[in-house]
Amino acid sequence: MKKIPIIMDCDPGHDDAIALILACSREELDLKAVTVVAGNQTLDKTLGNAKKILSFIGKHPPVAAGAAKPMFRELQTAPSVHGESGLDGPSIPEPDFREERMHAVDLLREIITGSPEPVTLVPTGPLTNIGILFTTYPEVKKNIQRISLMGGGIETGNWTSAAEFNIFVDPEAADIVFRSGIPIIMSSLDVTHRAFFMQEDIDRLRNSGGRVSVLVAELMDFYYNYYKKRGSTGAPLHDPCAVAYLVKPELFITKPYHIDIECAGKFTAGMTLADRRPWSDAEFNVTANIDLDREGFVNMIIKACESYN
Ligand code: RIB
Ligand code: CA
């Protein structure tokens, strides 16, 4: 089977961590590198968390640190969701390897230009690194097959009523990416709010017994608290959707849209504005995941964790 060459750009973060674990478990994917961005927490913390998770599962792709702040704005982090460490909950051993000395944007450029096959980018945090990459090295776009990202919300935001966190943190970077002309598969809140683990799923994961399964269950124990406090009956696993789509697109229902990124609004900055006018002739630039087979998704995540046993 021909593997899909991917690079994950992330801000671990509980759901980023699970997306990494999923990506590393699948034989359909060839994880060429992991680049890290500030988002859920500051860059030093998201970098450390990425290395900790990869060390815990015994995987050592090249890892490089990228942007410590958005392209033109101040950084906003999400300690209320992911804690002060960005990966609160279980204690995870220190990493057993060092990151690359080069900047994430240079590692992205090196791998993309050097790849014999077009590469798929899988951003699951603010799009700052990707925005800088396309601005600095626009020539790389010709060897990128598609971008499968977690971000945005057509029906609603989460960080504000209009904007989802990843896009809200760096709307200008998102605007560069959404206008890049590269095919985008957007796992927005419209699908990720349906991609949730219920307590029984978390307990099933914990009872499956392997060290990775127990770690992920403990990460979800912490992560679920944020959503329980807001009346949710499940913990939405946002970022793993961007990986799961590449592995089993049949789990998802998709719809094409023309999406613009609002960068100027006082109340709407970071909004992914979908053109839903039936008569619009705006060119589609996004394939949005709008629903999924939740049970199939949960089983994929649990099987991925068990594969490390
Ligand atoms: O809005 C959800 C997104 O913001 C996820 O990527 C989560 O990790 C946070 O980065
Ligand atoms: Ca994330």
PDB file of C-alpha atoms and ligand atoms in Angstrom:
ATOM      1  CA  MET A   1       0.000   0.000   0.000  1.00  0.00           C
ATOM      2  CA  LYS A   2       1.328   3.447  -0.910  1.00  0.00           C
ATOM      3  CA  LYS A   3       1.699   5.461   2.277  1.00  0.00           C
ATOM      4  CA  ILE A   4       0.492   9.057   2.455  1.00  0.00           C
ATOM      5  CA  PRO A   5       3.436  11.344   3.402  1.00  0.00           C
ATOM      6  CA  ILE A   6       2.210  13.772   6.084  1.00  0.00           C
ATOM      7  CA  ILE A   7       3.595  16.505   8.322  1.00  0.00           C
ATOM      8  CA  MET A   8       1.646  17.326  11.485  1.00  0.00           C
ATOM      9  CA  ASP A   9       1.755  20.932  12.722  1.00  0.00           C
ATOM     10  CA  CYS A  10       0.313  21.031  16.223  1.00  0.00           C
ATOM     11  CA  ASP A  11      -0.033  22.728  19.620  1.00  0.00           C
ATOM     12  CA  PRO A  12      -0.355  19.833  22.124  1.00  0.00           C
ATOM     13  CA  GLY A  13      -2.929  20.073  23.778  1.00  0.00           C
ATOM     14  CA  HIS A  14      -4.836  16.944  24.736  1.00  0.00           C
ATOM     15  CA  ASP A  15      -6.552  16.396  21.423  1.00  0.00           C
ATOM     16  CA  ASP A  16      -3.369  17.148  19.461  1.00  0.00           C
ATOM     17  CA  ALA A  17      -1.647  14.465  21.542  1.00  0.00           C
ATOM     18  CA  ILE A  18      -4.314  11.920  20.621  1.00  0.00           C
ATOM     19  CA  ALA A  19      -4.068  12.978  16.962  1.00  0.00           C
ATOM     20  CA  LEU A  20      -0.304  12.278  17.105  1.00  0.00           C
ATOM     21  CA  ILE A  21      -0.932   8.862  18.678  1.00  0.00           C
ATOM     22  CA  LEU A  22      -3.477   8.061  15.963  1.00  0.00           C
ATOM     23  CA  ALA A  23      -1.212   9.240  13.121  1.00  0.00           C
ATOM     24  CA  CYS A  24       1.756   7.193  14.396  1.00  0.00           C
ATOM     25  CA  SER A  25      -0.385   4.047  14.651  1.00  0.00           C
ATOM     26  CA  ARG A  26      -1.633   3.958  11.064  1.00  0.00           C
ATOM     27  CA  GLU A  27       0.232   2.104   8.325  1.00  0.00           C
ATOM     28  CA  GLU A  28      -1.527   4.233   5.699  1.00  0.00           C
ATOM     29  CA  LEU A  29       0.413   7.281   6.913  1.00  0.00           C
ATOM     30  CA  ASP A  30       4.113   8.148   6.770  1.00  0.00           C
ATOM     31  CA  LEU A  31       4.680  10.849   9.393  1.00  0.00           C
ATOM     32  CA  LYS A  32       7.679  12.712   7.978  1.00  0.00           C
ATOM     33  CA  ALA A  33       7.910  15.318  10.745  1.00  0.00           C
ATOM     34  CA  VAL A  34       6.082  17.071  13.550  1.00  0.00           C
ATOM     35  CA  THR A  35       6.224  20.857  13.703  1.00  0.00           C
ATOM     36  CA  VAL A  36       5.004  22.740  16.744  1.00  0.00           C
ATOM     37  CA  VAL A  37       3.302  26.095  17.173  1.00  0.00           C
ATOM     38  CA  ALA A  38       2.152  28.236  20.107  1.00  0.00           C
ATOM     39  CA  GLY A  39      -1.578  27.982  20.711  1.00  0.00           C
ATOM     40  CA  ASN A  40      -3.071  25.911  23.485  1.00  0.00           C
ATOM     41  CA  GLN A  41      -0.012  26.890  25.452  1.00  0.00           C
ATOM     42  CA  THR A  42       3.248  28.774  24.886  1.00  0.00           C
ATOM     43  CA  LEU A  43       5.708  27.283  22.427  1.00  0.00           C
ATOM     44  CA  ASP A  44       8.097  25.887  25.031  1.00  0.00           C
ATOM     45  CA  LYS A  45       5.214  23.908  26.534  1.00  0.00           C
ATOM     46  CA  THR A  46       3.660  22.689  23.275  1.00  0.00           C
ATOM     47  CA  LEU A  47       7.126  21.623  22.073  1.00  0.00           C
ATOM     48  CA  GLY A  48       7.828  19.725  25.278  1.00  0.00           C
ATOM     49  CA  ASN A  49       4.411  18.094  25.162  1.00  0.00           C
ATOM     50  CA  ALA A  50       4.881  16.930  21.569  1.00  0.00           C
ATOM     51  CA  LYS A  51       8.244  15.350  22.437  1.00  0.00           C
ATOM     52  CA  LYS A  52       6.829  13.759  25.607  1.00  0.00           C
ATOM     53  CA  ILE A  53       3.964  12.083  23.737  1.00  0.00           C
ATOM     54  CA  LEU A  54       6.205  10.851  20.907  1.00  0.00           C
ATOM     55  CA  SER A  55       8.757   9.526  23.429  1.00  0.00           C
ATOM     56  CA  PHE A  56       5.984   7.778  25.386  1.00  0.00           C
ATOM     57  CA  ILE A  57       4.843   5.879  22.268  1.00  0.00           C
ATOM     58  CA  GLY A  58       8.418   5.241  21.133  1.00  0.00           C
ATOM     59  CA  LYS A  59       8.259   7.316  17.933  1.00  0.00           C
ATOM     60  CA  HIS A  60      10.972   9.800  16.956  1.00  0.00           C
ATOM     61  CA  PRO A  61      10.140  11.706  13.765  1.00  0.00           C
ATOM     62  CA  PRO A  62      12.026  14.980  13.347  1.00  0.00           C
ATOM     63  CA  VAL A  63      10.382  17.605  15.589  1.00  0.00           C
ATOM     64  CA  ALA A  64      10.937  21.349  15.163  1.00  0.00           C
ATOM     65  CA  ALA A  65       9.676  24.380  17.034  1.00  0.00           C
ATOM     66  CA  GLY A  66       7.976  27.112  15.017  1.00  0.00           C
ATOM     67  CA  ALA A  67       6.227  30.360  15.819  1.00  0.00           C
ATOM     68  CA  ALA A  68       6.011  31.523  19.429  1.00  0.00           C
ATOM     69  CA  LYS A  69       3.230  33.999  18.542  1.00  0.00           C
ATOM     70  CA  PRO A  70       0.750  34.742  15.755  1.00  0.00           C
ATOM     71  CA  MET A  71       1.938  36.581  12.653  1.00  0.00           C
ATOM     72  CA  PHE A  72       0.527  39.985  13.656  1.00  0.00           C
ATOM     73  CA  ARG A  73      -1.237  39.548  16.980  1.00  0.00           C
ATOM     74  CA  GLU A  74      -0.427  38.719  20.574  1.00  0.00           C
ATOM     75  CA  LEU A  75      -0.692  35.059  21.561  1.00  0.00           C
ATOM     76  CA  GLN A  76      -3.806  33.840  23.351  1.00  0.00           C
ATOM     77  CA  THR A  77      -3.510  30.447  25.035  1.00  0.00           C
ATOM     78  CA  ALA A  78      -6.138  28.033  26.407  1.00  0.00           C
ATOM     79  CA  PRO A  79      -5.156  27.029  29.973  1.00  0.00           C
ATOM     80  CA  SER A  80      -8.844  26.751  30.868  1.00  0.00           C
ATOM     81  CA  VAL A  81      -9.081  23.770  28.500  1.00  0.00           C
ATOM     82  CA  HIS A  82      -5.623  22.173  28.590  1.00  0.00           C
ATOM     83  CA  GLY A  83      -4.186  23.406  31.907  1.00  0.00           C
ATOM     84  CA  GLU A  84      -1.013  25.327  32.723  1.00  0.00           C
ATOM     85  CA  SER A  85       1.221  22.650  31.162  1.00  0.00           C
ATOM     86  CA  GLY A  86      -0.959  22.334  28.080  1.00  0.00           C
ATOM     87  CA  LEU A  87      -1.271  18.622  28.842  1.00  0.00           C
ATOM     88  CA  ASP A  88      -2.561  18.557  32.434  1.00  0.00           C
ATOM     89  CA  GLY A  89      -3.782  15.311  33.995  1.00  0.00           C
ATOM     90  CA  PRO A  90      -1.425  12.323  34.016  1.00  0.00           C
ATOM     91  CA  SER A  91       2.275  12.803  34.689  1.00  0.00           C
ATOM     92  CA  ILE A  92       4.186  11.923  31.536  1.00  0.00           C
ATOM     93  CA  PRO A  93       7.927  11.077  31.551  1.00  0.00           C
ATOM     94  CA  GLU A  94      10.350  13.632  30.154  1.00  0.00           C
ATOM     95  CA  PRO A  95      11.165  13.279  26.427  1.00  0.00           C
ATOM     96  CA  ASP A  96      14.008  10.994  25.411  1.00  0.00           C
ATOM     97  CA  PHE A  97      15.104  12.972  22.339  1.00  0.00           C
ATOM     98  CA  ARG A  98      15.862  16.538  21.280  1.00  0.00           C
ATOM     99  CA  GLU A  99      14.125  18.660  18.686  1.00  0.00           C
ATOM    100  CA  GLU A 100      15.853  19.732  15.473  1.00  0.00           C
ATOM    101  CA  ARG A 101      17.867  22.930  15.679  1.00  0.00           C
ATOM    102  CA  MET A 102      16.185  24.369  12.587  1.00  0.00           C
ATOM    103  CA  HIS A 103      12.963  26.390  12.674  1.00  0.00           C
ATOM    104  CA  ALA A 104       9.765  24.515  11.865  1.00  0.00           C
ATOM    105  CA  VAL A 105       9.221  26.558   8.707  1.00  0.00           C
ATOM    106  CA  ASP A 106      12.638  25.498   7.401  1.00  0.00           C
ATOM    107  CA  LEU A 107      11.974  21.852   8.275  1.00  0.00           C
ATOM    108  CA  LEU A 108       8.617  22.050   6.499  1.00  0.00           C
ATOM    109  CA  ARG A 109      10.303  23.542   3.443  1.00  0.00           C
ATOM    110  CA  GLU A 110      13.120  20.948   3.462  1.00  0.00           C
ATOM    111  CA  ILE A 111      10.790  17.963   3.673  1.00  0.00           C
ATOM    112  CA  ILE A 112       8.195  19.269   1.215  1.00  0.00           C
ATOM    113  CA  THR A 113      10.722  20.259  -1.465  1.00  0.00           C
ATOM    114  CA  GLY A 114      12.660  17.034  -0.946  1.00  0.00           C
ATOM    115  CA  SER A 115       9.652  14.702  -1.110  1.00  0.00           C
ATOM    116  CA  PRO A 116       9.301  12.591  -4.290  1.00  0.00           C
ATOM    117  CA  GLU A 117       5.528  12.502  -3.555  1.00  0.00           C
ATOM    118  CA  PRO A 118       3.348  15.558  -2.858  1.00  0.00           C
ATOM    119  CA  VAL A 119       2.994  15.957   0.910  1.00  0.00           C
ATOM    120  CA  THR A 120      -0.220  16.303   2.957  1.00  0.00           C
ATOM    121  CA  LEU A 121      -0.113  18.914   5.744  1.00  0.00           C
ATOM    122  CA  VAL A 122      -2.132  18.189   8.909  1.00  0.00           C
ATOM    123  CA  PRO A 123      -2.350  21.375  10.988  1.00  0.00           C
ATOM    124  CA  THR A 124      -4.207  20.999  14.308  1.00  0.00           C
ATOM    125  CA  GLY A 125      -3.356  24.317  15.940  1.00  0.00           C
ATOM    126  CA  PRO A 126      -3.194  27.980  14.904  1.00  0.00           C
ATOM    127  CA  LEU A 127      -1.988  28.219  11.279  1.00  0.00           C
ATOM    128  CA  THR A 128       0.931  30.540  12.017  1.00  0.00           C
ATOM    129  CA  ASN A 129       3.704  28.182  10.844  1.00  0.00           C
ATOM    130  CA  ILE A 130       1.860  27.391   7.618  1.00  0.00           C
ATOM    131  CA  GLY A 131       1.075  31.054   6.958  1.00  0.00           C
ATOM    132  CA  ILE A 132       4.756  31.957   7.401  1.00  0.00           C
ATOM    133  CA  LEU A 133       5.790  29.002   5.200  1.00  0.00           C
ATOM    134  CA  PHE A 134       3.567  30.073   2.279  1.00  0.00           C
ATOM    135  CA  THR A 135       4.659  33.697   2.635  1.00  0.00           C
ATOM    136  CA  THR A 136       8.389  32.940   2.860  1.00  0.00           C
ATOM    137  CA  TYR A 137       8.627  29.972   0.493  1.00  0.00           C
ATOM    138  CA  PRO A 138       5.563  30.106  -1.835  1.00  0.00           C
ATOM    139  CA  GLU A 139       7.245  27.642  -4.193  1.00  0.00           C
ATOM    140  CA  VAL A 140       6.581  24.785  -1.737  1.00  0.00           C
ATOM    141  CA  LYS A 141       2.855  24.911  -2.581  1.00  0.00           C
ATOM    142  CA  LYS A 142       3.421  22.960  -5.799  1.00  0.00           C
ATOM    143  CA  ASN A 143       4.480  19.866  -3.820  1.00  0.00           C
ATOM    144  CA  ILE A 144       1.642  19.932  -1.287  1.00  0.00           C
ATOM    145  CA  GLN A 145      -1.192  17.578  -2.185  1.00  0.00           C
ATOM    146  CA  ARG A 146      -3.767  18.915   0.326  1.00  0.00           C
ATOM    147  CA  ILE A 147      -4.219  20.313   3.818  1.00  0.00           C
ATOM    148  CA  SER A 148      -6.344  18.338   6.284  1.00  0.00           C
ATOM    149  CA  LEU A 149      -6.822  20.759   9.161  1.00  0.00           C
ATOM    150  CA  MET A 150      -8.781  21.066  12.364  1.00  0.00           C
ATOM    151  CA  GLY A 151     -10.182  24.567  12.604  1.00  0.00           C
ATOM    152  CA  GLY A 152     -13.119  26.820  11.963  1.00  0.00           C
ATOM    153  CA  GLY A 153     -16.827  26.563  12.526  1.00  0.00           C
ATOM    154  CA  ILE A 154     -19.604  27.177   9.975  1.00  0.00           C
ATOM    155  CA  GLU A 155     -22.521  27.092  12.405  1.00  0.00           C
ATOM    156  CA  THR A 156     -20.707  28.428  15.478  1.00  0.00           C
ATOM    157  CA  GLY A 157     -17.447  29.355  17.154  1.00  0.00           C
ATOM    158  CA  ASN A 158     -16.144  28.107  20.469  1.00  0.00           C
ATOM    159  CA  TRP A 159     -13.588  30.658  21.672  1.00  0.00           C
ATOM    160  CA  THR A 160     -15.961  33.435  20.667  1.00  0.00           C
ATOM    161  CA  SER A 161     -19.511  33.152  19.393  1.00  0.00           C
ATOM    162  CA  ALA A 162     -18.102  33.629  15.887  1.00  0.00           C
ATOM    163  CA  ALA A 163     -14.659  32.017  15.893  1.00  0.00           C
ATOM    164  CA  GLU A 164     -13.052  28.661  16.639  1.00  0.00           C
ATOM    165  CA  PHE A 165      -9.831  28.839  18.705  1.00  0.00           C
ATOM    166  CA  ASN A 166      -7.238  27.827  16.070  1.00  0.00           C
ATOM    167  CA  ILE A 167      -8.495  30.387  13.571  1.00  0.00           C
ATOM    168  CA  PHE A 168      -9.187  33.014  16.271  1.00  0.00           C
ATOM    169  CA  VAL A 169      -5.575  32.925  17.512  1.00  0.00           C
ATOM    170  CA  ASP A 170      -4.159  33.765  14.066  1.00  0.00           C
ATOM    171  CA  PRO A 171      -6.786  34.860  11.518  1.00  0.00           C
ATOM    172  CA  GLU A 172      -4.203  36.424   9.186  1.00  0.00           C
ATOM    173  CA  ALA A 173      -2.294  33.145   8.915  1.00  0.00           C
ATOM    174  CA  ALA A 174      -5.552  31.290   8.317  1.00  0.00           C
ATOM    175  CA  ASP A 175      -6.466  33.780   5.579  1.00  0.00           C
ATOM    176  CA  ILE A 176      -3.163  33.037   3.796  1.00  0.00           C
ATOM    177  CA  VAL A 177      -3.837  29.292   4.027  1.00  0.00           C
ATOM    178  CA  PHE A 178      -7.487  29.435   2.943  1.00  0.00           C
ATOM    179  CA  ARG A 179      -6.524  31.609  -0.078  1.00  0.00           C
ATOM    180  CA  SER A 180      -3.516  29.412  -0.981  1.00  0.00           C
ATOM    181  CA  GLY A 181      -5.309  27.461  -3.704  1.00  0.00           C
ATOM    182  CA  ILE A 182      -4.276  24.153  -2.082  1.00  0.00           C
ATOM    183  CA  PRO A 183      -7.210  21.754  -1.511  1.00  0.00           C
ATOM    184  CA  ILE A 184      -8.342  22.049   2.114  1.00  0.00           C
ATOM    185  CA  ILE A 185     -10.284  19.458   4.097  1.00  0.00           C
ATOM    186  CA  MET A 186     -11.635  21.372   7.073  1.00  0.00           C
ATOM    187  CA  SER A 187     -12.594  19.409  10.193  1.00  0.00           C
ATOM    188  CA  SER A 188     -14.448  22.286  11.783  1.00  0.00           C
ATOM    189  CA  LEU A 189     -16.524  22.352  14.950  1.00  0.00           C
ATOM    190  CA  ASP A 190     -19.476  21.260  12.806  1.00  0.00           C
ATOM    191  CA  VAL A 191     -18.016  17.745  12.789  1.00  0.00           C
ATOM    192  CA  THR A 192     -15.696  17.772  15.802  1.00  0.00           C
ATOM    193  CA  HIS A 193     -18.524  18.573  18.221  1.00  0.00           C
ATOM    194  CA  ARG A 194     -20.019  15.255  17.050  1.00  0.00           C
ATOM    195  CA  ALA A 195     -16.683  13.415  17.398  1.00  0.00           C
ATOM    196  CA  PHE A 196     -16.996  13.023  21.155  1.00  0.00           C
ATOM    197  CA  PHE A 197     -15.976  10.399  23.694  1.00  0.00           C
ATOM    198  CA  MET A 198     -18.604   9.653  26.355  1.00  0.00           C
ATOM    199  CA  GLN A 199     -17.604   8.482  29.832  1.00  0.00           C
ATOM    200  CA  GLU A 200     -18.311   4.871  28.812  1.00  0.00           C
ATOM    201  CA  ASP A 201     -15.897   5.238  25.879  1.00  0.00           C
ATOM    202  CA  ILE A 202     -13.204   6.637  28.171  1.00  0.00           C
ATOM    203  CA  ASP A 203     -13.743   3.772  30.625  1.00  0.00           C
ATOM    204  CA  ARG A 204     -13.633   1.232  27.768  1.00  0.00           C
ATOM    205  CA  LEU A 205     -10.319   2.744  26.739  1.00  0.00           C
ATOM    206  CA  ARG A 206      -8.965   2.609  30.296  1.00  0.00           C
ATOM    207  CA  ASN A 207     -10.086  -0.992  30.784  1.00  0.00           C
ATOM    208  CA  SER A 208      -8.375  -2.091  27.586  1.00  0.00           C
ATOM    209  CA  GLY A 209      -5.314  -1.959  29.795  1.00  0.00           C
ATOM    210  CA  GLY A 210      -2.313  -0.965  27.673  1.00  0.00           C
ATOM    211  CA  ARG A 211      -0.082   1.887  28.923  1.00  0.00           C
ATOM    212  CA  VAL A 212      -0.996   4.128  25.960  1.00  0.00           C
ATOM    213  CA  SER A 213      -4.716   3.400  26.416  1.00  0.00           C
ATOM    214  CA  VAL A 214      -4.473   4.245  30.116  1.00  0.00           C
ATOM    215  CA  LEU A 215      -2.518   7.437  29.374  1.00  0.00           C
ATOM    216  CA  VAL A 216      -5.083   8.596  26.816  1.00  0.00           C
ATOM    217  CA  ALA A 217      -7.955   7.776  29.198  1.00  0.00           C
ATOM    218  CA  GLU A 218      -6.252   9.861  31.886  1.00  0.00           C
ATOM    219  CA  LEU A 219      -5.690  12.724  29.442  1.00  0.00           C
ATOM    220  CA  MET A 220      -9.390  12.579  28.591  1.00  0.00           C
ATOM    221  CA  ASP A 221     -10.361  12.490  32.292  1.00  0.00           C
ATOM    222  CA  PHE A 222      -8.790  15.953  32.620  1.00  0.00           C
ATOM    223  CA  TYR A 223      -9.902  17.278  29.224  1.00  0.00           C
ATOM    224  CA  TYR A 224     -13.526  16.162  29.726  1.00  0.00           C
ATOM    225  CA  ASN A 225     -13.809  18.370  32.844  1.00  0.00           C
ATOM    226  CA  TYR A 226     -13.858  21.544  30.726  1.00  0.00           C
ATOM    227  CA  TYR A 227     -16.800  20.230  28.703  1.00  0.00           C
ATOM    228  CA  LYS A 228     -18.662  18.670  31.657  1.00  0.00           C
ATOM    229  CA  LYS A 229     -18.670  22.072  33.367  1.00  0.00           C
ATOM    230  CA  ARG A 230     -20.433  23.434  30.285  1.00  0.00           C
ATOM    231  CA  GLY A 231     -23.096  20.763  30.305  1.00  0.00           C
ATOM    232  CA  SER A 232     -21.637  18.561  27.581  1.00  0.00           C
ATOM    233  CA  THR A 233     -22.265  14.811  27.723  1.00  0.00           C
ATOM    234  CA  GLY A 234     -19.041  14.047  25.915  1.00  0.00           C
ATOM    235  CA  ALA A 235     -15.470  15.235  25.256  1.00  0.00           C
ATOM    236  CA  PRO A 236     -15.088  16.339  21.612  1.00  0.00           C
ATOM    237  CA  LEU A 237     -11.853  15.059  20.047  1.00  0.00           C
ATOM    238  CA  HIS A 238     -11.276  17.882  17.587  1.00  0.00           C
ATOM    239  CA  ASP A 239      -7.781  17.269  16.213  1.00  0.00           C
ATOM    240  CA  PRO A 240      -7.925  13.503  15.580  1.00  0.00           C
ATOM    241  CA  CYS A 241     -10.665  14.202  12.991  1.00  0.00           C
ATOM    242  CA  ALA A 242      -8.053  15.798  10.715  1.00  0.00           C
ATOM    243  CA  VAL A 243      -6.060  12.534  10.817  1.00  0.00           C
ATOM    244  CA  ALA A 244      -9.023  10.129  10.776  1.00  0.00           C
ATOM    245  CA  TYR A 245     -10.311  11.645   7.528  1.00  0.00           C
ATOM    246  CA  LEU A 246      -7.047  10.754   5.752  1.00  0.00           C
ATOM    247  CA  VAL A 247      -7.265   7.163   6.959  1.00  0.00           C
ATOM    248  CA  LYS A 248     -11.009   6.506   6.583  1.00  0.00           C
ATOM    249  CA  PRO A 249     -12.770   9.302   4.652  1.00  0.00           C
ATOM    250  CA  GLU A 250     -15.820   7.032   4.496  1.00  0.00           C
ATOM    251  CA  LEU A 251     -16.425   7.789   8.188  1.00  0.00           C
ATOM    252  CA  PHE A 252     -17.224  11.391   7.251  1.00  0.00           C
ATOM    253  CA  ILE A 253     -19.925  13.331   5.434  1.00  0.00           C
ATOM    254  CA  THR A 254     -18.497  16.289   3.556  1.00  0.00           C
ATOM    255  CA  LYS A 255     -19.798  19.404   1.826  1.00  0.00           C
ATOM    256  CA  PRO A 256     -17.921  21.897  -0.392  1.00  0.00           C
ATOM    257  CA  TYR A 257     -17.906  25.576   0.552  1.00  0.00           C
ATOM    258  CA  HIS A 258     -16.355  28.876  -0.334  1.00  0.00           C
ATOM    259  CA  ILE A 259     -14.919  30.085   2.959  1.00  0.00           C
ATOM    260  CA  ASP A 260     -13.450  33.489   3.763  1.00  0.00           C
ATOM    261  CA  ILE A 261     -11.594  34.300   6.975  1.00  0.00           C
ATOM    262  CA  GLU A 262     -12.693  37.416   8.823  1.00  0.00           C
ATOM    263  CA  CYS A 263      -9.618  39.322  10.027  1.00  0.00           C
ATOM    264  CA  ALA A 264     -11.046  42.751  10.880  1.00  0.00           C
ATOM    265  CA  GLY A 265     -14.278  42.234  12.837  1.00  0.00           C
ATOM    266  CA  LYS A 266     -14.569  43.601  16.357  1.00  0.00           C
ATOM    267  CA  PHE A 267     -16.800  40.641  17.293  1.00  0.00           C
ATOM    268  CA  THR A 268     -16.128  38.336  14.343  1.00  0.00           C
ATOM    269  CA  ALA A 269     -12.325  38.183  13.962  1.00  0.00           C
ATOM    270  CA  GLY A 270     -11.352  34.577  13.201  1.00  0.00           C
ATOM    271  CA  MET A 271     -14.748  33.636  11.793  1.00  0.00           C
ATOM    272  CA  THR A 272     -14.735  31.088   8.945  1.00  0.00           C
ATOM    273  CA  LEU A 273     -17.459  32.690   6.872  1.00  0.00           C
ATOM    274  CA  ALA A 274     -19.102  30.144   4.541  1.00  0.00           C
ATOM    275  CA  ASP A 275     -20.883  31.492   1.449  1.00  0.00           C
ATOM    276  CA  ARG A 276     -24.213  29.663   1.665  1.00  0.00           C
ATOM    277  CA  ARG A 277     -26.114  31.728  -0.903  1.00  0.00           C
ATOM    278  CA  PRO A 278     -27.620  29.194  -3.363  1.00  0.00           C
ATOM    279  CA  TRP A 279     -26.923  31.562  -6.281  1.00  0.00           C
ATOM    280  CA  SER A 280     -23.316  32.294  -5.331  1.00  0.00           C
ATOM    281  CA  ASP A 281     -20.680  31.667  -7.971  1.00  0.00           C
ATOM    282  CA  ALA A 282     -17.837  31.912  -5.448  1.00  0.00           C
ATOM    283  CA  GLU A 283     -15.300  29.153  -6.124  1.00  0.00           C
ATOM    284  CA  PHE A 284     -15.219  26.371  -3.545  1.00  0.00           C
ATOM    285  CA  ASN A 285     -11.904  26.392  -1.628  1.00  0.00           C
ATOM    286  CA  VAL A 286     -12.844  23.993   1.173  1.00  0.00           C
ATOM    287  CA  THR A 287     -14.253  20.514   1.603  1.00  0.00           C
ATOM    288  CA  ALA A 288     -15.837  20.688   5.051  1.00  0.00           C
ATOM    289  CA  ASN A 289     -16.445  17.617   7.197  1.00  0.00           C
ATOM    290  CA  ILE A 290     -19.954  18.226   8.525  1.00  0.00           C
ATOM    291  CA  ASP A 291     -20.805  14.882  10.159  1.00  0.00           C
ATOM    292  CA  LEU A 292     -19.243  11.511  10.981  1.00  0.00           C
ATOM    293  CA  ASP A 293     -19.859   7.951  12.121  1.00  0.00           C
ATOM    294  CA  ARG A 294     -19.078   8.595  15.802  1.00  0.00           C
ATOM    295  CA  GLU A 295     -18.878   4.954  16.785  1.00  0.00           C
ATOM    296  CA  GLY A 296     -16.492   4.197  13.944  1.00  0.00           C
ATOM    297  CA  PHE A 297     -14.350   7.163  15.014  1.00  0.00           C
ATOM    298  CA  VAL A 298     -14.300   6.060  18.681  1.00  0.00           C
ATOM    299  CA  ASN A 299     -13.342   2.525  17.651  1.00  0.00           C
ATOM    300  CA  MET A 300     -10.509   3.879  15.481  1.00  0.00           C
ATOM    301  CA  ILE A 301      -9.061   5.861  18.397  1.00  0.00           C
ATOM    302  CA  ILE A 302      -9.347   2.920  20.822  1.00  0.00           C
ATOM    303  CA  LYS A 303      -7.783   0.529  18.276  1.00  0.00           C
ATOM    304  CA  ALA A 304      -4.949   2.998  17.734  1.00  0.00           C
ATOM    305  CA  CYS A 305      -4.178   3.134  21.460  1.00  0.00           C
ATOM    306  CA  GLU A 306      -4.348  -0.670  21.764  1.00  0.00           C
ATOM    307  CA  SER A 307      -1.951  -1.066  18.822  1.00  0.00           C
ATOM    308  CA  TYR A 308       0.903   0.074  21.094  1.00  0.00           C
ATOM    309  CA  ASN A 309       0.340  -2.766  23.557  1.00  0.00           C
TER     310      ASN A 309
HETATM  311  O1  RIB B   1     -11.005  24.581  18.911  1.00  0.00           O
HETATM  312  C1  RIB B   1     -10.342  23.357  19.094  1.00  0.00           C
HETATM  313  C2  RIB B   1      -8.912  23.470  18.709  1.00  0.00           C
HETATM  314  O2  RIB B   1      -8.265  24.409  19.559  1.00  0.00           O
HETATM  315  C3  RIB B   1      -8.131  22.157  18.898  1.00  0.00           C
HETATM  316  O3  RIB B   1      -7.101  22.109  17.948  1.00  0.00           O
HETATM  317  C4  RIB B   1      -7.560  22.285  20.272  1.00  0.00           C
HETATM  318  O4  RIB B   1      -6.353  21.536  20.439  1.00  0.00           O
HETATM  319  C5  RIB B   1      -7.254  23.757  20.321  1.00  0.00           C
HETATM  320  O5  RIB B   1      -6.012  23.948  19.681  1.00  0.00           O
HETATM  321 CA    CA B   2      -4.817  21.766  18.684  1.00  0.00          CA
END
